[in-house]
XYZ file of C-alpha atoms in Angstrom:
697
model
C 95.477 60.800 87.853
C 93.033 60.402 90.692
C 91.307 63.685 91.510
C 88.339 62.336 93.440
C 87.230 63.963 96.657
C 88.647 61.140 98.758
C 92.001 62.845 98.334
C 90.852 65.430 100.867
C 90.817 62.674 103.463
C 94.334 61.620 102.591
C 96.735 64.415 103.545
C 99.734 62.885 101.785
C 97.913 62.567 98.487
C 96.398 66.011 98.878
C 99.852 67.504 99.477
C 101.169 65.840 96.334
C 98.158 66.967 94.334
C 98.683 70.579 95.423
C 102.428 70.481 94.777
C 101.927 69.070 91.304
C 99.298 71.722 90.636
C 101.951 74.360 91.339
C 104.458 72.511 89.195
C 102.343 72.075 86.106
C 100.608 75.416 86.228
C 104.144 76.788 86.032
C 105.327 74.372 83.366
C 102.284 74.963 81.160
C 102.674 78.734 81.377
C 106.337 78.562 80.394
C 105.540 76.187 77.559
C 102.724 78.341 76.202
C 104.943 81.419 76.323
C 107.756 79.422 74.731
C 109.953 81.319 77.162
C 110.879 81.048 80.809
C 112.406 78.894 83.521
C 110.497 75.690 84.337
C 113.237 73.976 86.315
C 112.993 75.948 89.552
C 109.203 75.578 90.005
C 109.458 71.824 89.405
C 112.141 71.410 92.039
C 111.170 74.079 94.587
C 107.389 73.604 94.604
C 107.393 71.395 97.751
C 109.256 73.903 99.929
C 107.133 76.763 98.599
C 103.975 74.767 99.270
C 104.943 74.077 102.886
C 105.870 77.711 103.492
C 102.746 79.182 101.903
C 100.204 76.781 103.394
C 101.630 76.233 106.879
C 103.551 79.358 107.818
C 102.979 82.433 105.679
C 100.600 84.956 107.262
C 99.020 86.964 104.467
C 95.653 88.120 103.181
C 95.112 87.506 99.449
C 92.120 89.890 99.463
C 94.296 92.686 100.868
C 97.884 92.268 99.671
C 98.838 95.476 101.491
C 97.796 94.384 104.979
C 100.669 95.845 106.917
C 101.396 93.057 109.391
C 101.601 90.352 106.724
C 104.695 88.217 106.415
C 106.868 89.289 103.504
C 107.874 86.727 100.884
C 110.714 87.403 98.459
C 111.438 85.181 95.473
C 115.018 86.301 95.071
C 115.482 83.686 92.359
C 113.232 85.785 90.155
C 113.802 83.655 87.070
C 111.480 81.129 88.726
C 108.685 83.690 88.653
C 106.029 81.215 87.599
C 106.402 79.535 90.986
C 105.305 82.772 92.632
C 102.551 83.491 90.114
C 101.144 79.998 90.604
C 101.073 80.474 94.359
C 99.441 83.874 94.060
C 96.726 82.630 91.721
C 96.009 79.480 93.688
C 95.779 81.221 97.065
C 93.308 83.795 95.798
C 95.191 86.920 94.784
C 93.891 89.080 91.950
C 95.986 87.277 89.365
C 93.750 85.468 86.935
C 94.347 82.252 85.066
C 94.197 84.309 81.877
C 97.107 86.389 83.166
C 99.062 83.213 83.785
C 98.165 81.913 80.337
C 99.662 85.130 79.004
C 102.864 84.790 81.023
C 105.625 87.017 79.599
C 103.225 88.653 77.126
C 102.299 92.296 76.626
C 99.852 93.554 79.250
C 99.934 90.462 81.464
C 100.224 90.784 85.224
C 102.713 87.924 84.983
C 105.896 89.416 83.474
C 109.049 87.407 82.966
C 110.476 88.293 86.372
C 108.462 89.438 89.401
C 107.758 93.169 89.328
C 106.434 95.079 92.289
C 103.226 96.918 91.447
C 102.116 94.672 88.580
C 100.941 91.434 90.189
C 99.415 91.944 93.649
C 101.410 90.062 96.251
C 104.791 90.677 94.646
C 106.758 92.478 97.349
C 109.816 93.483 95.365
C 111.177 93.389 91.843
C 113.687 90.589 91.438
C 115.594 89.165 88.530
C 119.132 90.510 88.886
C 120.347 87.856 91.282
C 121.221 88.769 94.844
C 118.962 91.826 94.901
C 116.020 90.033 96.495
C 118.361 88.497 99.071
C 119.466 91.967 100.165
C 115.944 93.412 99.888
C 114.773 90.826 102.411
C 117.430 92.008 104.850
C 116.029 95.522 104.495
C 112.489 94.285 105.106
C 113.621 92.521 108.285
C 115.341 95.722 109.446
C 112.156 97.714 108.821
C 110.069 95.194 110.782
C 112.522 95.213 113.688
C 112.654 99.022 113.829
C 108.893 99.518 113.715
C 108.336 96.761 116.272
C 110.859 98.308 118.649
C 109.295 101.741 118.345
C 105.600 100.862 118.453
C 105.061 97.564 120.221
C 103.925 97.819 123.827
C 103.342 95.169 126.517
C 100.455 93.016 125.348
C 100.357 94.749 121.967
C 102.697 93.273 119.383
C 101.239 95.376 116.623
C 104.260 94.853 114.382
C 105.157 91.175 114.408
C 105.876 89.414 111.151
C 108.564 87.433 109.360
C 110.464 87.904 106.127
C 110.784 84.700 104.135
C 112.541 84.093 100.855
C 113.603 81.493 98.342
C 117.156 82.034 97.145
C 119.258 80.277 94.546
C 122.872 79.491 93.760
C 123.112 82.701 91.756
C 121.824 84.763 94.675
C 124.525 83.351 96.909
C 127.216 83.837 94.270
C 126.508 87.490 93.555
C 128.608 89.834 95.658
C 125.658 91.789 97.000
C 124.607 88.796 99.125
C 128.106 88.693 100.611
C 127.549 92.312 101.700
C 124.007 91.898 102.998
C 124.336 88.530 104.735
C 127.065 89.439 107.266
C 125.237 92.637 108.158
C 122.054 90.631 108.774
C 124.041 88.275 110.990
C 125.645 91.132 112.882
C 122.260 92.740 113.461
C 120.838 89.409 114.662
C 117.763 89.583 112.441
C 116.127 86.442 113.793
C 112.898 86.957 111.848
C 114.621 86.576 108.496
C 114.317 83.047 107.068
C 115.610 81.970 103.651
C 115.103 78.653 101.894
C 118.026 77.905 99.603
C 117.067 75.982 96.469
C 120.269 73.951 96.356
C 119.808 72.144 93.037
C 123.495 72.032 92.015
C 122.751 73.591 88.602
C 123.218 77.117 87.284
C 122.078 78.404 83.903
C 125.172 77.212 82.068
C 126.905 74.656 84.257
C 126.940 72.420 87.263
C 127.819 74.238 90.464
C 130.820 71.918 90.707
C 132.390 74.082 88.014
C 132.143 77.393 89.879
C 130.579 77.117 93.321
C 132.175 74.602 95.664
C 132.345 76.648 98.853
C 131.062 75.232 102.122
C 127.724 77.027 102.408
C 127.186 75.928 105.994
C 130.507 77.256 107.222
C 130.137 80.439 105.210
C 126.780 81.405 106.666
C 127.637 80.235 110.164
C 130.647 82.552 109.959
C 128.237 85.345 109.037
C 126.297 84.656 112.222
C 123.407 82.771 110.627
C 121.518 79.729 111.879
C 121.985 77.056 109.208
C 120.072 73.825 108.655
C 120.125 71.257 105.870
C 117.264 69.278 104.363
C 118.631 66.447 102.260
C 115.446 65.736 100.289
C 113.540 68.639 98.785
C 110.411 66.491 98.598
C 110.442 65.678 102.321
C 107.628 67.940 103.503
C 107.990 67.001 107.160
C 111.699 67.837 107.148
C 111.036 71.175 105.486
C 108.285 71.996 107.975
C 110.471 71.066 110.945
C 113.327 73.176 109.610
C 111.096 76.248 109.272
C 109.731 75.692 112.780
C 113.273 75.457 114.133
C 114.173 78.645 112.275
C 111.286 80.468 113.920
C 112.484 79.306 117.327
C 115.887 80.901 116.639
C 115.333 84.519 117.641
C 118.832 85.998 117.428
C 120.165 84.695 114.133
C 118.784 84.903 110.622
C 118.209 81.444 109.170
C 119.323 79.707 106.014
C 117.692 76.376 105.258
C 119.690 74.536 102.605
C 117.251 72.298 100.752
C 118.671 69.728 98.326
C 116.379 69.887 95.327
C 116.477 68.705 91.734
C 116.041 71.264 88.995
C 113.394 70.135 86.529
C 112.197 67.486 88.981
C 110.239 64.733 87.240
C 111.469 65.487 83.746
C 112.818 62.185 82.395
C 115.407 63.810 80.137
C 116.071 67.240 81.664
C 116.053 66.791 85.455
C 119.377 67.861 86.970
C 120.507 69.504 83.722
C 121.108 73.070 82.588
C 118.469 72.475 79.906
C 115.796 72.721 82.601
C 116.962 76.120 83.804
C 116.220 78.776 81.236
C 114.204 77.171 78.436
C 110.796 75.503 78.122
C 110.857 71.732 78.456
C 109.325 71.298 74.998
C 105.955 69.767 74.208
C 107.181 66.189 74.183
C 109.101 66.566 77.438
C 106.145 68.261 79.119
C 104.023 65.244 78.209
C 106.658 62.813 79.498
C 107.068 64.793 82.723
C 103.331 64.767 83.362
C 103.229 61.035 82.754
C 106.178 60.522 85.074
C 104.495 62.462 87.888
C 101.073 60.948 87.129
C 99.491 64.125 85.962
C 96.900 64.408 83.212
C 98.471 65.423 79.905
C 95.385 67.456 79.025
C 93.998 69.947 79.588
C 96.835 72.369 80.101
C 96.579 74.680 83.125
C 94.647 72.044 85.056
C 93.666 73.013 88.605
C 91.900 70.099 90.340
C 88.917 71.121 92.436
C 90.461 69.630 95.573
C 93.658 71.626 95.166
C 91.772 74.832 94.461
C 89.620 74.306 97.545
C 92.643 73.687 99.750
C 94.655 76.660 98.469
C 91.633 78.956 98.742
C 91.555 78.408 102.488
C 94.194 81.140 102.525
C 91.469 83.682 101.720
C 89.356 83.213 104.844
C 92.417 82.559 106.960
C 93.935 85.821 105.752
C 90.768 87.808 106.349
C 90.572 86.424 109.873
C 94.221 87.226 110.598
C 93.804 90.803 109.428
C 90.528 91.229 111.343
C 92.201 90.016 114.538
C 95.054 92.437 113.946
C 92.673 95.342 113.331
C 90.813 94.498 116.521
C 94.062 94.505 118.468
C 95.077 97.753 116.808
C 91.780 99.336 117.892
C 92.562 98.408 121.495
C 96.109 99.696 121.047
C 94.708 102.941 119.663
C 92.658 103.503 122.800
C 95.559 102.881 125.140
C 98.342 104.486 123.100
C 96.595 107.031 120.836
C 99.680 109.061 119.960
C 101.694 106.035 118.901
C 98.725 104.617 116.998
C 98.198 107.852 115.084
C 101.874 108.073 114.281
C 102.018 104.455 113.103
C 98.874 104.827 110.972
C 100.516 107.783 109.303
C 103.599 105.736 108.480
C 101.523 102.831 107.178
C 99.529 105.144 104.931
C 102.607 107.026 103.787
C 101.390 110.351 105.118
C 103.731 113.146 106.114
C 102.959 114.936 109.400
C 101.564 118.433 109.128
C 104.328 121.035 109.111
C 107.012 118.338 109.034
C 109.349 120.830 107.359
C 108.532 123.889 109.501
C 111.961 123.965 111.127
C 113.971 123.781 107.915
C 116.002 126.989 107.980
C 116.434 129.708 105.412
C 120.149 130.302 105.193
C 121.381 133.919 105.100
C 123.464 135.201 102.219
C 127.108 134.377 102.762
C 129.968 134.942 100.345
C 131.958 132.096 101.884
C 128.931 129.893 102.323
C 129.218 126.210 103.103
C 129.513 122.877 101.372
C 126.119 121.558 100.348
C 126.951 118.293 102.171
C 127.201 120.365 105.363
C 123.994 122.232 104.563
C 122.284 118.920 103.846
C 123.342 117.585 107.231
C 121.987 120.653 108.971
C 118.685 120.352 107.147
C 118.336 116.666 108.043
C 118.633 117.459 111.733
C 115.726 119.903 111.559
C 113.106 117.657 109.995
C 114.148 114.163 111.108
C 112.539 114.475 114.579
C 109.213 115.009 112.779
C 109.623 111.891 110.623
C 109.910 108.761 112.784
C 110.072 106.571 109.672
C 113.172 108.359 108.402
C 116.060 105.971 109.029
C 119.345 105.235 107.315
C 123.066 105.767 107.268
C 126.213 105.621 105.194
C 128.817 103.236 103.863
C 131.173 104.071 106.744
C 131.228 107.755 105.762
C 129.064 109.624 108.266
C 131.785 112.130 109.038
C 132.202 112.863 105.321
C 128.586 112.825 104.156
C 127.199 114.527 107.295
C 124.254 112.145 107.433
C 124.284 111.002 111.059
C 120.984 111.743 112.798
C 122.083 113.396 116.028
C 121.010 111.736 119.282
C 118.789 109.288 117.362
C 120.590 106.139 118.489
C 122.155 103.241 116.632
C 120.110 100.493 114.996
C 121.660 97.482 116.696
C 120.491 94.399 118.553
C 120.253 95.350 122.262
C 122.829 92.704 123.158
C 125.380 94.632 121.108
C 125.153 97.699 123.373
C 128.817 97.848 124.286
C 129.152 101.521 125.049
C 130.279 104.557 123.129
C 132.353 103.024 120.361
C 134.044 105.144 117.714
C 131.546 105.993 115.000
C 128.459 105.272 117.072
C 125.767 107.895 117.428
C 124.452 109.163 120.707
C 121.104 107.821 121.840
C 121.870 104.212 122.683
C 121.946 100.888 120.886
C 118.643 99.201 120.078
C 116.339 98.296 117.233
C 114.664 101.661 117.822
C 117.869 103.451 116.780
C 117.642 105.352 113.523
C 121.296 105.384 112.459
C 122.231 102.330 110.421
C 125.913 101.489 110.236
C 126.161 99.756 106.847
C 129.923 99.389 106.854
C 131.877 99.610 103.607
C 129.112 97.928 101.624
C 127.697 100.335 99.028
C 125.911 97.740 96.916
C 124.433 95.974 99.908
C 123.492 99.317 101.456
C 121.491 100.370 98.408
C 119.723 97.034 98.025
C 118.923 96.824 101.740
C 117.521 100.356 101.576
C 115.303 99.247 98.695
C 113.942 96.487 100.911
C 113.240 98.926 103.720
C 111.303 101.171 101.349
C 109.431 98.223 99.832
C 108.429 97.055 103.307
C 106.553 100.284 103.940
C 106.401 102.630 106.916
C 109.983 103.725 106.260
C 111.636 106.459 104.213
C 115.214 105.175 104.063
C 118.287 107.151 103.144
C 121.817 106.042 102.420
C 124.970 107.917 101.551
C 128.433 107.688 100.068
C 130.702 109.561 97.638
C 129.258 110.184 94.181
C 131.955 108.162 92.453
C 130.881 105.073 94.426
C 127.394 105.267 93.001
C 128.888 102.865 90.462
C 128.773 100.179 93.144
C 125.100 100.933 93.774
C 123.761 101.298 90.261
C 121.936 97.920 89.992
C 119.961 98.673 93.146
C 119.299 102.295 92.164
C 117.915 101.131 88.839
C 115.566 98.689 90.563
C 114.432 101.367 93.036
C 113.491 103.551 90.088
C 111.746 100.638 88.380
C 109.735 100.023 91.565
C 109.042 103.749 92.117
C 110.282 103.526 95.701
C 110.426 106.489 98.049
C 114.013 106.641 99.282
C 116.921 109.056 99.189
C 120.495 108.544 98.033
C 122.885 111.189 99.353
C 125.980 111.471 97.154
C 128.677 113.895 98.266
C 132.101 114.889 96.893
C 130.427 115.643 93.608
C 133.226 116.889 91.339
C 136.940 117.255 90.668
C 136.882 120.021 93.271
C 137.106 117.336 95.947
C 140.789 117.508 95.091
C 143.719 115.510 96.362
C 142.145 112.044 96.468
C 142.556 112.044 92.733
C 140.759 110.574 89.721
C 139.687 107.361 91.458
C 137.460 109.455 93.703
C 136.546 112.290 91.338
C 133.238 111.748 89.526
C 133.233 112.632 85.842
C 130.550 110.566 84.101
C 128.482 109.818 87.193
C 125.925 112.599 86.906
C 125.169 111.589 83.324
C 125.002 107.958 84.368
C 122.447 108.657 87.079
C 120.451 111.002 84.869
C 120.172 108.175 82.351
C 118.115 106.037 84.748
C 114.382 106.471 84.039
C 112.264 107.681 86.993
C 115.276 108.511 89.164
C 115.161 112.167 90.197
C 118.664 113.630 90.346
C 119.050 116.957 92.158
C 122.300 118.924 92.344
C 121.632 122.066 94.405
C 123.655 125.237 93.989
C 123.793 126.442 97.611
C 122.444 125.854 101.104
C 118.938 127.092 100.307
C 118.588 124.968 97.206
C 119.804 122.065 99.335
C 116.995 122.702 101.819
C 114.477 122.705 98.981
C 116.056 119.568 97.517
C 115.466 117.733 100.783
C 111.832 118.845 100.753
C 111.428 117.429 97.270
C 113.171 114.200 98.226
C 110.911 113.526 101.197
C 107.775 114.472 99.270
C 108.666 112.260 96.305
C 106.212 109.418 96.763
C 106.785 107.510 93.540
C 110.410 108.044 92.657
C 113.744 107.680 94.404
C 115.843 110.824 94.657
C 119.606 111.227 94.359
C 120.962 114.348 96.065
C 124.314 115.411 94.625
C 126.263 117.496 97.142
C 129.617 119.238 97.242
C 132.645 118.733 99.444
C 133.878 122.306 98.994
C 132.219 125.453 100.286
C 129.786 127.210 97.957
C 128.579 130.799 98.474
C 125.031 131.111 99.759
C 123.294 133.372 97.258
C 121.525 136.545 98.306
C 117.960 135.592 97.455
C 116.892 139.248 97.570
C 119.064 139.746 94.508
C 118.542 136.329 92.934
C 115.388 134.268 92.495
C 114.060 132.200 95.370
C 115.405 128.687 95.843
C 111.776 127.539 95.619
C 112.422 127.508 91.885
C 114.216 124.208 92.401
C 110.768 122.574 92.431
C 110.616 123.202 88.683
C 113.967 121.597 87.993
C 115.303 124.739 86.301
C 114.486 128.380 86.871
C 115.639 131.851 85.934
C 118.055 132.771 88.672
C 118.869 136.195 87.262
C 117.735 137.842 84.042
C 118.808 140.605 81.734
C 117.164 143.960 82.352
C 114.604 143.664 79.566
C 114.241 139.858 79.852
C 115.605 139.644 76.327
C 118.955 137.970 76.818
C 121.688 137.684 74.222
C 123.028 134.662 76.038
C 121.772 132.047 78.495
C 124.248 130.526 80.955
C 123.099 127.306 82.591
C 124.664 125.393 85.483
C 124.009 123.109 88.401
C 125.623 122.782 91.799
C 128.856 124.616 92.520
C 129.176 125.820 88.933
C 126.213 128.163 89.439
C 128.481 130.475 91.439
C 130.805 130.485 88.468
C 128.130 131.670 86.019
C 126.897 134.231 88.567
C 130.350 135.812 88.538
C 130.578 135.445 84.760
C 127.321 137.370 84.365
C 128.802 140.258 86.331
C 131.839 140.394 84.041
C 129.869 139.985 80.812
C 127.499 142.779 81.797
C 130.498 145.101 81.768
C 130.747 144.276 78.058
C 127.058 145.155 77.610
C 126.135 141.508 77.046
C 122.648 140.699 78.288
C 122.873 137.412 80.151
C 120.198 135.197 81.645
C 121.297 132.804 84.386
C 119.471 129.520 84.748
C 120.021 127.302 87.750
C 119.229 123.760 86.614
C 119.541 121.393 89.585
C 117.273 118.669 88.169
C 116.667 117.687 84.570
C 113.986 115.238 85.640
C 111.908 117.819 87.502
C 112.273 120.227 84.592
C 110.997 117.631 82.133
C 107.779 117.396 84.167
C 106.960 121.057 83.456
C 104.670 122.433 80.769
C 105.881 123.444 77.315
C 105.015 127.004 78.220
C 107.237 126.978 81.283
C 110.111 125.386 79.375
C 109.798 128.032 76.662
C 109.794 130.746 79.312
C 113.091 129.509 80.761
C 114.720 128.614 77.440
C 113.138 130.804 74.730
C 113.568 129.193 71.337
C 114.584 132.591 70.002
C 117.794 132.565 72.063
C 120.266 130.235 70.363
C 123.350 131.244 72.326
C 123.203 128.950 75.336
C 126.090 127.570 77.308
C 125.974 124.955 80.047
C 128.749 124.826 82.619
C 129.198 121.606 84.578
C 132.237 119.817 86.009
C 131.384 116.499 84.381
C 130.876 115.050 80.935
C 128.666 116.958 78.515
C 126.465 113.995 77.630
C 122.811 114.991 77.625
C 123.264 118.746 77.787
C 122.697 119.088 74.047
C 118.933 118.905 74.571
C 119.093 122.191 76.519
C 121.830 124.109 74.751
C 120.754 123.059 71.253
C 122.847 122.651 68.120
C 124.078 126.223 68.330
C 125.065 126.081 71.966
C 128.150 125.097 73.927
C 128.960 122.973 76.969
C 131.933 123.690 79.190
C 132.564 120.245 80.593
C 135.216 117.658 81.432
C 135.728 114.803 78.990
C 138.664 113.104 80.658
C 139.609 111.847 84.106
C 140.814 114.182 86.836
C 144.105 114.316 88.711
C 145.425 114.591 92.236
C 145.743 118.210 93.338
C 143.960 120.711 95.588
C 140.405 121.447 94.503
C 141.029 125.059 93.478
C 143.969 123.933 91.340
C 141.837 121.273 89.674
C 139.153 123.788 88.748
C 141.696 126.232 87.378
C 143.538 123.618 85.320
C 140.306 122.324 83.818
C 139.213 125.811 82.876
C 136.489 126.368 85.454
C 137.362 130.031 85.954
C 135.369 133.197 85.397
C 137.796 134.310 82.700
C 137.486 131.093 80.725
C 133.699 130.981 80.978
C 133.477 134.587 79.759
C 135.874 133.917 76.904
C 133.861 130.900 75.728
C 130.604 132.831 76.104
C 131.864 135.668 73.909
C 133.123 133.193 71.319
C 129.729 131.485 71.333
C 127.950 134.784 70.725
C 130.266 135.564 67.808
C 129.609 132.173 66.225
C 125.881 132.642 66.556
C 125.999 136.103 64.976
C 127.891 134.673 61.997
C 125.217 131.986 61.587
C 122.344 134.479 61.505
């Protein structure tokens, strides 16, 4: 291999040298780890090289520069391609990290993870997620640009690029996100499709023979094809053409060869998910005229060329900061507001207009209370944007008079379902359509972009459709809010298909996700405060369809107790209860009434409202002991869902009044009665529990 400095004077040879550096840095890392996916980096390195050296605006010394282009490797199994690019262009990802690819403590985990390696925008791996995340990033860019850019000051002006694979296009989430991106005319979204005709276990001819061009053109995308994945000029021209297309997202279908250069594994499944093997690595290096030793070779010329990204990035950011300083002088209010969004700061007194709801025996559904609360604080939070899966009228999540996020050309008047305030990219109501999975993944992308606190909403039972994206949001510690309404069998006549049973337990099982199920309007107000203030965890608000009494907080503890996850709502006279009743959401009203009846039997009852297990687990041992004294064994939880998980709070001697089967179709009050959620039944079980405990003493 010729690595002399004369290569610098020969652009074609220098390009090849740099591309092969990417390829074999990736191959060597996979081989050393004896684990990984070498095929994608070998085949996709040319397109990645062109994108990163000729188009991508970024600053390796400041990965968080706000106006950088976003790059998403949706095909996360090819993570070494991204790690190689990050290391070579000067990010804080050392060669030692790459040598410890997929090992404990390395910044180079098996699939890209946001927050571990600088420069990784979003966590990918489950295919299709990155595709939808990129759509969310493009939405965030378009919204912020529409709100803050002024004549002569394009402060927000960047692209979202991605490399996607066959698997990304096959997964259903891309079929939800792609048509929405086309409808919204997100012209600054550009994806390169690594069309290598091979999946992990088969040729695409076995499972994936659709016409990709017609499919994406039908979605409203601009589609181009590059027949040779090693044709750098064709790739460059295609990206330039994509940037000229301002009203359609772009898909560039690049015909590549998985495991390119491997004499025995190119174009085979064997190159997808396993190391090439020592002998095949040697043969591949020989075939592509690369030195067999040493491993992890980075020629000086390639390093010098890639490192140009450092000074180029610093200059780009400095120019942007200079322009922002001028913008700040001319538009100080907008500049201050935008700086706050970039830094993730909440405005002072953002929640000052959140109401305190008066005691009301009839009360209101917590979905209604949640909608009222949103209207009070949303004007103070310009980065708060979102919508529902075609359920605004049911989830009460439309931001009144805040406009519709739509391309201006789509302003066709007051259509059914549209919000007041006009149609533009400055609109804050996103119409996701009936696309729960896509909605959640797109919202993740908006949050990952920065400057945005997204929210999205649907019925609790449909959280099943969103679970993969919710899990990734929790893994990434994103600040976003899921609003789930119709939270129990009390929703009634729609029947068991729409009645959540195991869903609360399922959401509570996700690490880092904060689940909050408020018991009345005032707890709902506090829940929204917690959701907005949650900087490093997504929050799921679980709200009712049916009315719930608004508690008299002069008689019962303040709803501020929600901050602790669980709190003593009402105590026995001497604070030495015989029995502790615990509930969340609408079932709190049930235990409140049960306490009144049990007191007539001289039973000392403590009521604990427990809207959030996760918040409670953050409290001190002393606080937990105060709420649930170890001396009180008679504890009963009441919740209209499965009992899974409640044992940690009720203990071995406690009881859980729950539902362990599916619901039925009937009015809500009938459902509750038939499943035993009545004051009489709760009291009967409580007395029986006390008797059992006395026998065990």
